[in-house]
């Protein structure tokens, strides 16, 4: 008999999990999504974890593995360069000593991350040459394996791919009762395995089960420009020192962002002051940008844990309910690996995730 796997949330985690599970003909997979505030849809799209200063080794292993999965998934599903492209990333540093330290870190990290590709130390003029939009540049380190992804299109394509196999999609909000029964817009639904890939909304969803997820929401905004000029498809992403990230997408779309607003809860309003601040940051790099070229302001909600680490897996004492949350500001990078590991667990019933995370219990506690 086929098993019923139900996924809640169709962001990067839900979509990648559905993609991997779609290869299994013994499963019926259903996904529900309420369709609000999704971080994946509103993200900047930088995939380049290797030069991060974070000391968290578990996070790094997860992010490195996630970044390495993209080319495989993209090739398998035949997504084009408007969805994902390894155009390279440049991280800048003004101080020559800092630049050299960053370059050495890159060389060291590449020893066990061959997907980083070519590493080059660039002068300010060389950086400006690689990113013709810049009117002001700093020296930087170029990593050819760095990529940009359109999170919205990536997740959408995976869901479409899985729908051709064993996935059924529904729109709508679900809730759980105290026994973990699933209430959907179509009434109560049974499941063999339930996967809660709900990002920043895990806490309210689990509360009726008297379980508190240690996750808080963080608001993130970014601006998108539609520019009159076009540029080559392989212009790298810029992660400048002290300014917002600068992400030229294919041809004439430029993204500048993002903010990290910790005091706004689940608010999804665009704030004009923040828009101006993001614009000013973009203009410091490209003095020709104008406000009327802003085509969109995007707002999303990230999920954070107290130690900034993602967590995933079965909840204590219930192997049938899995959770994944806390992906923070690098969830497009870690998300594919988390989705793959969850799918593996559904199929095998086993896991050995110590290299990637602390036990899930660390992030879940009983309600008073
Ligand atoms: C502005 C911004 C910029 C970012 N830039 C980057 C970047 O450059 N690189 C990077 O690696 N990461 C980036 N991130 C982080 C990344 O986008 C997130 O960490 C990641 O997308 C989280 O994915 P998720 O699947 O866990 O959650 P989400 O994408 O938030 O998906 C959760 C889904 O669950 C649904 N849901 C919740 N509750 C319910 C319910 N009760 N019933 C039904 N559906 C429900 C929601 O509607 C939502 O669609 C950025 C995030 C933001 C906001």
Tab-separated table of C-alpha atoms and ligand atoms in Angstrom:
chain	number	residue	atom	x	y	z
A	1	UNK	CA	0.000	0.000	0.000
A	2	UNK	CA	1.211	3.475	-0.809
A	3	UNK	CA	2.268	5.681	2.071
A	4	UNK	CA	0.890	9.195	2.505
A	5	UNK	CA	3.516	11.892	3.054
A	6	UNK	CA	2.111	15.368	3.666
A	7	UNK	CA	4.350	18.422	3.512
A	8	UNK	CA	3.314	21.786	4.905
A	9	UNK	CA	5.136	24.714	3.284
A	10	UNK	CA	6.390	24.989	-0.291
A	11	UNK	CA	9.481	27.136	0.272
A	12	UNK	CA	12.926	25.742	-0.509
A	13	UNK	CA	12.724	22.984	2.126
A	14	UNK	CA	9.243	21.763	1.168
A	15	UNK	CA	9.940	21.985	-2.576
A	16	UNK	CA	13.287	20.148	-2.434
A	17	UNK	CA	11.842	17.448	-0.158
A	18	UNK	CA	8.950	16.966	-2.607
A	19	UNK	CA	11.407	16.815	-5.500
A	20	UNK	CA	13.431	13.994	-3.922
A	21	UNK	CA	10.347	12.091	-2.743
A	22	UNK	CA	8.847	12.303	-6.234
A	23	UNK	CA	11.293	9.599	-7.348
A	24	UNK	CA	9.521	7.080	-5.069
A	25	UNK	CA	6.453	5.457	-6.698
A	26	UNK	CA	5.427	3.938	-3.348
A	27	UNK	CA	4.569	7.350	-1.930
A	28	UNK	CA	1.620	9.702	-2.306
A	29	UNK	CA	2.926	13.182	-1.563
A	30	UNK	CA	0.680	16.143	-0.808
A	31	UNK	CA	1.799	19.691	-0.131
A	32	UNK	CA	-0.156	22.526	1.472
A	33	UNK	CA	0.882	26.156	1.483
A	34	UNK	CA	-0.865	29.206	2.813
A	35	UNK	CA	1.121	31.421	0.433
A	36	UNK	CA	2.141	34.293	2.683
A	37	UNK	CA	5.469	35.858	3.577
A	38	UNK	CA	7.496	33.042	2.160
A	39	UNK	CA	11.197	33.735	2.631
A	40	UNK	CA	12.131	31.671	-0.423
A	41	UNK	CA	10.057	33.836	-2.790
A	42	UNK	CA	11.501	37.066	-1.469
A	43	UNK	CA	15.149	36.187	-1.060
A	44	UNK	CA	18.217	37.758	-2.621
A	45	UNK	CA	19.504	34.465	-4.002
A	46	UNK	CA	23.217	34.361	-3.151
A	47	UNK	CA	24.762	30.888	-2.918
A	48	UNK	CA	28.301	31.369	-1.662
A	49	UNK	CA	28.893	30.058	1.875
A	50	UNK	CA	32.637	29.413	1.700
A	51	UNK	CA	34.004	32.796	2.784
A	52	UNK	CA	31.630	33.203	5.708
A	53	UNK	CA	33.275	34.071	9.012
A	54	UNK	CA	30.800	31.948	10.930
A	55	UNK	CA	32.597	29.476	13.171
A	56	UNK	CA	29.701	27.058	13.306
A	57	UNK	CA	31.172	23.966	11.606
A	58	UNK	CA	27.833	22.141	11.460
A	59	UNK	CA	26.247	25.039	9.632
A	60	UNK	CA	29.214	25.201	7.267
A	61	UNK	CA	28.984	21.479	6.383
A	62	UNK	CA	25.269	21.871	5.670
A	63	UNK	CA	25.737	25.052	3.609
A	64	UNK	CA	28.646	23.600	1.656
A	65	UNK	CA	26.646	20.444	0.871
A	66	UNK	CA	23.582	22.526	-0.072
A	67	UNK	CA	25.575	24.705	-2.456
A	68	UNK	CA	27.004	21.565	-4.081
A	69	UNK	CA	23.527	20.110	-4.669
A	70	UNK	CA	22.313	22.972	-6.877
A	71	UNK	CA	24.166	22.023	-10.072
A	72	UNK	CA	22.897	18.417	-9.737
A	73	UNK	CA	19.253	19.399	-9.221
A	74	UNK	CA	19.369	22.067	-11.918
A	75	UNK	CA	20.835	19.609	-14.444
A	76	UNK	CA	18.331	16.889	-13.551
A	77	UNK	CA	15.325	19.205	-13.900
A	78	UNK	CA	16.804	21.174	-16.802
A	79	UNK	CA	16.389	24.626	-15.278
A	80	UNK	CA	17.872	27.493	-17.246
A	81	UNK	CA	20.295	30.248	-16.259
A	82	UNK	CA	17.474	32.660	-15.441
A	83	UNK	CA	16.777	30.362	-12.447
A	84	UNK	CA	20.299	29.436	-11.339
A	85	UNK	CA	23.707	30.390	-12.546
A	86	UNK	CA	27.255	30.011	-11.273
A	87	UNK	CA	28.304	33.445	-12.426
A	88	UNK	CA	30.730	33.716	-9.502
A	89	UNK	CA	30.772	35.908	-6.403
A	90	UNK	CA	33.125	38.714	-5.389
A	91	UNK	CA	33.652	39.606	-1.730
A	92	UNK	CA	35.421	42.953	-1.305
A	93	UNK	CA	37.819	44.232	1.371
A	94	UNK	CA	39.416	47.694	1.385
A	95	UNK	CA	42.288	46.819	3.713
A	96	UNK	CA	45.029	44.851	1.862
A	97	UNK	CA	45.720	42.679	4.935
A	98	UNK	CA	42.022	41.760	5.220
A	99	UNK	CA	41.915	41.028	1.519
A	100	UNK	CA	44.926	38.724	1.759
A	101	UNK	CA	43.399	36.934	4.790
A	102	UNK	CA	40.179	36.404	2.842
A	103	UNK	CA	42.100	35.081	-0.148
A	104	UNK	CA	44.025	32.626	2.048
A	105	UNK	CA	40.763	31.490	3.670
A	106	UNK	CA	39.311	30.875	0.206
A	107	UNK	CA	42.308	28.766	-0.841
A	108	UNK	CA	42.164	26.797	2.391
A	109	UNK	CA	38.401	26.172	2.122
A	110	UNK	CA	38.684	25.019	-1.472
A	111	UNK	CA	40.760	22.025	-0.361
A	112	UNK	CA	37.540	20.248	0.638
A	113	UNK	CA	35.075	22.268	-1.454
A	114	UNK	CA	36.101	21.798	-5.092
A	115	UNK	CA	32.822	23.350	-6.224
A	116	UNK	CA	34.319	26.741	-5.295
A	117	UNK	CA	36.135	26.576	-8.636
A	118	UNK	CA	38.689	29.241	-9.507
A	119	UNK	CA	39.779	31.741	-6.869
A	120	UNK	CA	41.318	35.084	-7.815
A	121	UNK	CA	42.420	38.171	-5.932
A	122	UNK	CA	41.215	41.198	-7.911
A	123	UNK	CA	42.176	44.870	-7.840
A	124	UNK	CA	39.396	47.480	-7.674
A	125	UNK	CA	39.794	48.084	-11.418
A	126	UNK	CA	39.446	44.357	-12.127
A	127	UNK	CA	36.306	44.183	-9.976
A	128	UNK	CA	34.810	47.110	-11.915
A	129	UNK	CA	35.735	45.351	-15.119
A	130	UNK	CA	33.864	42.177	-14.100
A	131	UNK	CA	30.787	44.131	-12.963
A	132	UNK	CA	30.379	46.948	-15.491
A	133	UNK	CA	27.470	48.503	-13.542
A	134	UNK	CA	29.803	49.637	-10.745
A	135	UNK	CA	30.873	53.257	-10.630
A	136	UNK	CA	32.818	52.645	-7.414
A	137	UNK	CA	34.673	49.436	-6.672
A	138	UNK	CA	36.947	47.972	-4.024
A	139	UNK	CA	39.459	45.139	-4.358
A	140	UNK	CA	38.027	41.689	-3.776
A	141	UNK	CA	38.225	37.906	-3.929
A	142	UNK	CA	36.449	36.188	-6.812
A	143	UNK	CA	35.079	32.653	-6.415
A	144	UNK	CA	33.904	31.230	-9.723
A	145	UNK	CA	31.603	28.580	-8.171
A	146	UNK	CA	29.499	31.210	-6.368
A	147	UNK	CA	25.987	31.420	-7.733
A	148	UNK	CA	22.733	33.304	-7.761
A	149	UNK	CA	19.367	31.614	-7.718
A	150	UNK	CA	15.846	32.915	-8.180
A	151	UNK	CA	14.345	31.136	-5.164
A	152	UNK	CA	10.772	31.624	-6.328
A	153	UNK	CA	11.349	30.104	-9.766
A	154	UNK	CA	13.567	27.338	-8.380
A	155	UNK	CA	10.926	26.133	-5.893
A	156	UNK	CA	8.163	26.556	-8.468
A	157	UNK	CA	10.029	24.425	-11.032
A	158	UNK	CA	10.703	21.673	-8.505
A	159	UNK	CA	7.044	21.523	-7.542
A	160	UNK	CA	5.992	21.363	-11.206
A	161	UNK	CA	8.518	18.561	-11.751
A	162	UNK	CA	7.228	16.608	-8.739
A	163	UNK	CA	3.596	17.159	-9.786
A	164	UNK	CA	4.259	15.161	-12.929
A	165	UNK	CA	5.127	12.212	-10.665
A	166	UNK	CA	3.482	11.747	-7.279
A	167	UNK	CA	2.806	15.227	-5.856
A	168	UNK	CA	-0.597	16.868	-5.311
A	169	UNK	CA	-0.613	20.537	-4.340
A	170	UNK	CA	-3.196	22.467	-2.301
A	171	UNK	CA	-3.390	26.094	-1.338
A	172	UNK	CA	-4.512	26.935	2.179
A	173	UNK	CA	-3.626	27.185	5.826
A	174	UNK	CA	-3.446	24.051	7.951
A	175	UNK	CA	-3.511	23.645	11.717
A	176	UNK	CA	-2.674	20.821	14.124
A	177	UNK	CA	-4.694	19.804	17.155
A	178	UNK	CA	-3.239	18.611	20.465
A	179	UNK	CA	-2.938	15.031	19.155
A	180	UNK	CA	-1.050	16.081	16.033
A	181	UNK	CA	-4.079	15.560	13.775
A	182	UNK	CA	-3.950	17.670	10.668
A	183	UNK	CA	-6.806	20.065	9.920
A	184	UNK	CA	-6.858	21.379	6.345
A	185	UNK	CA	-9.309	23.476	4.316
A	186	UNK	CA	-10.665	20.077	3.149
A	187	UNK	CA	-11.194	18.772	6.671
A	188	UNK	CA	-9.019	16.424	8.705
A	189	UNK	CA	-6.412	14.557	6.624
A	190	UNK	CA	-4.574	11.381	7.589
A	191	UNK	CA	-0.874	10.938	6.994
A	192	UNK	CA	1.864	8.386	7.535
A	193	UNK	CA	4.496	11.103	7.689
A	194	UNK	CA	3.931	14.825	8.154
A	195	UNK	CA	6.706	17.307	7.318
A	196	UNK	CA	6.381	20.802	8.754
A	197	UNK	CA	8.573	22.922	6.464
A	198	UNK	CA	6.891	26.138	7.540
A	199	UNK	CA	9.895	28.405	8.132
A	200	UNK	CA	9.164	31.182	10.611
A	201	UNK	CA	5.660	29.828	11.330
A	202	UNK	CA	6.712	26.649	13.148
A	203	UNK	CA	6.074	28.073	16.613
A	204	UNK	CA	2.359	28.925	16.111
A	205	UNK	CA	1.771	25.657	14.239
A	206	UNK	CA	3.218	23.436	16.992
A	207	UNK	CA	1.720	25.245	19.995
A	208	UNK	CA	-1.558	23.265	20.056
A	209	UNK	CA	0.614	20.134	20.545
A	210	UNK	CA	2.003	21.868	23.644
A	211	UNK	CA	5.392	22.157	22.026
A	212	UNK	CA	7.353	25.416	21.785
A	213	UNK	CA	9.726	25.820	18.835
A	214	UNK	CA	12.570	28.199	19.709
A	215	UNK	CA	12.156	30.163	16.485
A	216	UNK	CA	11.606	33.888	15.998
A	217	UNK	CA	10.640	35.792	12.846
A	218	UNK	CA	12.911	38.386	11.228
A	219	UNK	CA	11.686	40.761	8.532
A	220	UNK	CA	13.832	41.140	5.397
A	221	UNK	CA	13.327	43.668	2.597
A	222	UNK	CA	15.147	44.132	-0.690
A	223	UNK	CA	14.718	46.226	-3.824
A	224	UNK	CA	14.708	45.145	-7.433
A	225	UNK	CA	15.665	47.475	-10.285
A	226	UNK	CA	14.705	47.097	-13.907
A	227	UNK	CA	17.501	48.903	-15.741
A	228	UNK	CA	17.579	50.220	-19.307
A	229	UNK	CA	20.960	48.694	-20.090
A	230	UNK	CA	21.598	44.972	-20.513
A	231	UNK	CA	24.687	43.066	-19.470
A	232	UNK	CA	26.235	39.659	-20.069
A	233	UNK	CA	24.694	36.599	-18.404
A	234	UNK	CA	27.767	35.874	-16.336
A	235	UNK	CA	28.222	39.105	-14.359
A	236	UNK	CA	29.158	38.025	-10.799
A	237	UNK	CA	27.327	38.798	-7.574
A	238	UNK	CA	28.992	41.425	-5.368
A	239	UNK	CA	29.140	41.078	-1.572
A	240	UNK	CA	30.686	44.439	-0.694
A	241	UNK	CA	32.223	45.371	2.613
A	242	UNK	CA	29.883	47.578	4.630
A	243	UNK	CA	27.121	47.823	2.010
A	244	UNK	CA	24.170	45.722	0.938
A	245	UNK	CA	24.710	42.876	-1.492
A	246	UNK	CA	24.494	43.766	-5.163
A	247	UNK	CA	23.098	41.028	-7.391
A	248	UNK	CA	22.901	41.528	-11.148
A	249	UNK	CA	20.493	38.889	-12.487
A	250	UNK	CA	20.273	37.983	-16.147
A	251	UNK	CA	20.348	41.024	-18.319
A	252	UNK	CA	18.567	44.040	-16.859
A	253	UNK	CA	17.403	42.971	-13.353
A	254	UNK	CA	19.457	44.157	-10.382
A	255	UNK	CA	18.699	43.234	-6.758
A	256	UNK	CA	20.041	45.214	-3.786
A	257	UNK	CA	19.514	43.902	-0.273
A	258	UNK	CA	18.651	42.794	2.198
A	259	UNK	CA	17.619	44.188	5.584
A	260	UNK	CA	17.619	42.242	8.862
A	261	UNK	CA	14.808	43.711	10.998
A	262	UNK	CA	14.442	41.982	14.333
A	263	UNK	CA	11.656	44.082	15.862
A	264	UNK	CA	8.959	43.776	13.186
A	265	UNK	CA	7.540	40.302	13.865
A	266	UNK	CA	5.648	38.905	10.853
A	267	UNK	CA	5.003	42.373	9.359
A	268	UNK	CA	5.035	42.360	5.549
A	269	UNK	CA	4.548	46.082	4.851
A	270	UNK	CA	7.064	47.825	2.628
A	271	UNK	CA	8.627	50.665	4.623
A	272	UNK	CA	9.543	53.734	2.529
A	273	UNK	CA	12.435	54.626	4.858
A	274	UNK	CA	13.980	51.217	4.384
A	275	UNK	CA	13.463	51.464	0.638
A	276	UNK	CA	15.376	54.762	0.624
A	277	UNK	CA	18.139	53.245	2.731
A	278	UNK	CA	18.500	50.276	0.364
A	279	UNK	CA	18.488	52.631	-2.594
A	280	UNK	CA	21.248	54.765	-1.041
A	281	UNK	CA	23.318	51.642	-0.502
A	282	UNK	CA	22.886	50.610	-4.147
A	283	UNK	CA	23.696	54.102	-5.358
A	284	UNK	CA	27.031	54.110	-3.548
A	285	UNK	CA	28.050	51.282	-5.877
A	286	UNK	CA	26.259	52.413	-9.033
A	287	UNK	CA	25.821	56.195	-8.987
A	288	UNK	CA	23.575	56.039	-12.059
A	289	UNK	CA	20.716	54.252	-10.287
A	290	UNK	CA	17.497	56.260	-9.880
A	291	UNK	CA	14.497	55.668	-7.627
A	292	UNK	CA	12.110	55.366	-10.576
A	293	UNK	CA	14.048	52.338	-11.805
A	294	UNK	CA	12.921	50.371	-8.735
A	295	UNK	CA	10.455	47.834	-10.106
A	296	UNK	CA	9.668	45.976	-6.896
A	297	UNK	CA	10.253	45.954	-3.153
A	298	UNK	CA	10.110	42.438	-1.727
A	299	UNK	CA	9.426	41.548	1.896
A	300	UNK	CA	9.937	38.122	3.464
A	301	UNK	CA	10.122	36.559	6.920
A	302	UNK	CA	13.197	34.589	7.962
A	303	UNK	CA	13.254	32.106	10.846
A	304	UNK	CA	15.967	32.344	13.507
A	305	UNK	CA	16.932	30.083	16.405
A	306	UNK	CA	18.818	31.387	19.483
A	307	UNK	CA	22.142	30.025	18.115
A	308	UNK	CA	21.358	30.986	14.478
A	309	UNK	CA	21.445	27.329	13.419
A	310	UNK	CA	18.881	25.489	11.347
A	311	UNK	CA	17.314	22.305	12.714
A	312	UNK	CA	15.365	19.477	11.143
A	313	UNK	CA	14.121	15.937	11.752
A	314	UNK	CA	11.510	14.014	13.751
A	315	UNK	CA	10.081	15.660	16.838
A	316	UNK	CA	10.765	13.936	20.196
A	317	UNK	CA	8.705	10.761	20.727
A	318	UNK	CA	6.982	10.996	17.342
A	319	UNK	CA	8.847	9.651	14.292
A	320	UNK	CA	5.856	10.521	12.067
A	321	UNK	CA	6.102	14.299	12.408
A	322	UNK	CA	9.222	15.994	11.046
A	323	UNK	CA	10.094	19.666	11.359
A	324	UNK	CA	12.555	21.993	9.615
A	325	UNK	CA	13.102	25.612	10.546
A	326	UNK	CA	15.613	28.241	11.632
A	327	UNK	CA	17.322	28.558	8.252
A	328	UNK	CA	17.933	32.287	8.846
A	329	UNK	CA	19.679	34.357	6.202
A	330	UNK	CA	21.361	31.447	4.416
A	331	UNK	CA	18.398	29.131	3.922
A	332	UNK	CA	18.574	29.100	0.145
A	333	UNK	CA	22.046	27.636	0.625
A	334	UNK	CA	21.341	25.091	3.385
A	335	UNK	CA	17.747	24.337	2.261
A	336	UNK	CA	18.514	21.854	-0.542
A	337	UNK	CA	20.587	19.631	1.762
A	338	UNK	CA	17.948	19.782	4.503
A	339	UNK	CA	15.279	18.749	1.968
A	340	UNK	CA	17.435	15.877	0.746
A	341	UNK	CA	18.172	14.611	4.274
A	342	UNK	CA	14.476	14.755	5.211
A	343	UNK	CA	13.547	12.804	2.067
A	344	UNK	CA	16.251	10.207	2.850
A	345	UNK	CA	14.847	9.803	6.354
A	346	UNK	CA	11.287	9.330	5.042
A	347	UNK	CA	12.530	6.555	2.781
A	348	UNK	CA	14.952	4.801	5.130
A	349	UNK	CA	13.757	5.638	8.657
A	350	UNK	CA	17.378	6.275	9.639
A	351	UNK	CA	19.490	9.336	10.160
A	352	UNK	CA	22.927	10.322	11.309
A	353	UNK	CA	22.994	14.090	11.274
A	354	UNK	CA	25.501	14.993	14.001
A	355	UNK	CA	27.827	16.586	11.480
A	356	UNK	CA	25.039	18.977	10.420
A	357	UNK	CA	23.136	19.952	13.527
A	358	UNK	CA	22.615	19.647	17.270
A	359	UNK	CA	19.784	17.285	18.267
A	360	UNK	CA	16.335	18.632	17.316
A	361	UNK	CA	15.355	18.592	21.029
A	362	UNK	CA	17.710	21.565	21.473
A	363	UNK	CA	15.186	23.729	19.625
A	364	UNK	CA	11.884	22.292	20.922
A	365	UNK	CA	10.531	22.387	24.456
A	366	UNK	CA	7.291	21.478	26.200
A	367	UNK	CA	4.849	24.332	26.726
A	368	UNK	CA	4.143	25.290	30.379
B	1	LIG	C1	15.001	39.335	2.068
B	1	LIG	C2	15.654	37.996	2.184
B	1	LIG	C3	16.852	37.738	1.518
B	1	LIG	C4	17.459	36.473	1.593
B	1	LIG	N1	18.582	36.216	0.879
B	1	LIG	C5	19.179	34.989	0.935
B	1	LIG	C6	20.350	34.719	0.158
B	1	LIG	O1	20.828	35.561	-0.592
B	1	LIG	N2	20.923	33.475	0.270
B	1	LIG	C7	20.416	32.510	1.082
B	1	LIG	O2	20.987	31.411	1.150
B	1	LIG	N3	19.294	32.740	1.824
B	1	LIG	C8	18.663	33.959	1.758
B	1	LIG	N4	17.538	34.218	2.509
B	1	LIG	C9	17.062	33.185	3.449
B	1	LIG	C10	16.161	32.145	2.779
B	1	LIG	O3	15.309	32.777	1.863
B	1	LIG	C11	15.341	31.398	3.838
B	1	LIG	O4	16.144	30.966	4.909
B	1	LIG	C12	14.689	30.148	3.215
B	1	LIG	O5	14.048	30.511	2.014
B	1	LIG	C13	13.677	29.529	4.186
B	1	LIG	O6	13.025	28.493	3.503
B	1	LIG	P1	11.902	27.631	4.239
B	1	LIG	O7	11.461	26.619	3.235
B	1	LIG	O8	12.401	27.166	5.565
B	1	LIG	O9	10.716	28.687	4.577
B	1	LIG	P2	9.804	29.606	3.663
B	1	LIG	O10	10.411	29.864	2.352
B	1	LIG	O11	9.437	30.795	4.489
B	1	LIG	O12	8.517	28.720	3.406
B	1	LIG	C14	7.606	28.413	4.444
B	1	LIG	C15	6.223	28.274	3.831
B	1	LIG	O13	5.327	27.708	4.793
B	1	LIG	C16	4.049	28.248	4.586
B	1	LIG	N5	3.254	28.087	5.804
B	1	LIG	C17	3.569	28.525	7.047
B	1	LIG	N6	2.617	28.179	7.929
B	1	LIG	C18	1.679	27.486	7.222
B	1	LIG	C19	0.449	26.863	7.596
B	1	LIG	N7	-0.008	26.850	8.852
B	1	LIG	N8	-0.298	26.279	6.606
B	1	LIG	C20	0.146	26.273	5.306
B	1	LIG	N9	1.314	26.834	4.928
B	1	LIG	C21	2.075	27.448	5.871
B	1	LIG	C22	4.314	29.720	4.255
B	1	LIG	O14	3.222	30.278	3.510
B	1	LIG	C23	5.596	29.613	3.409
B	1	LIG	O15	5.287	29.568	2.037
B	1	LIG	C24	16.885	35.458	2.409
B	1	LIG	C25	15.676	35.701	3.073
B	1	LIG	C26	15.043	36.943	2.951
B	1	LIG	C27	13.731	37.184	3.653
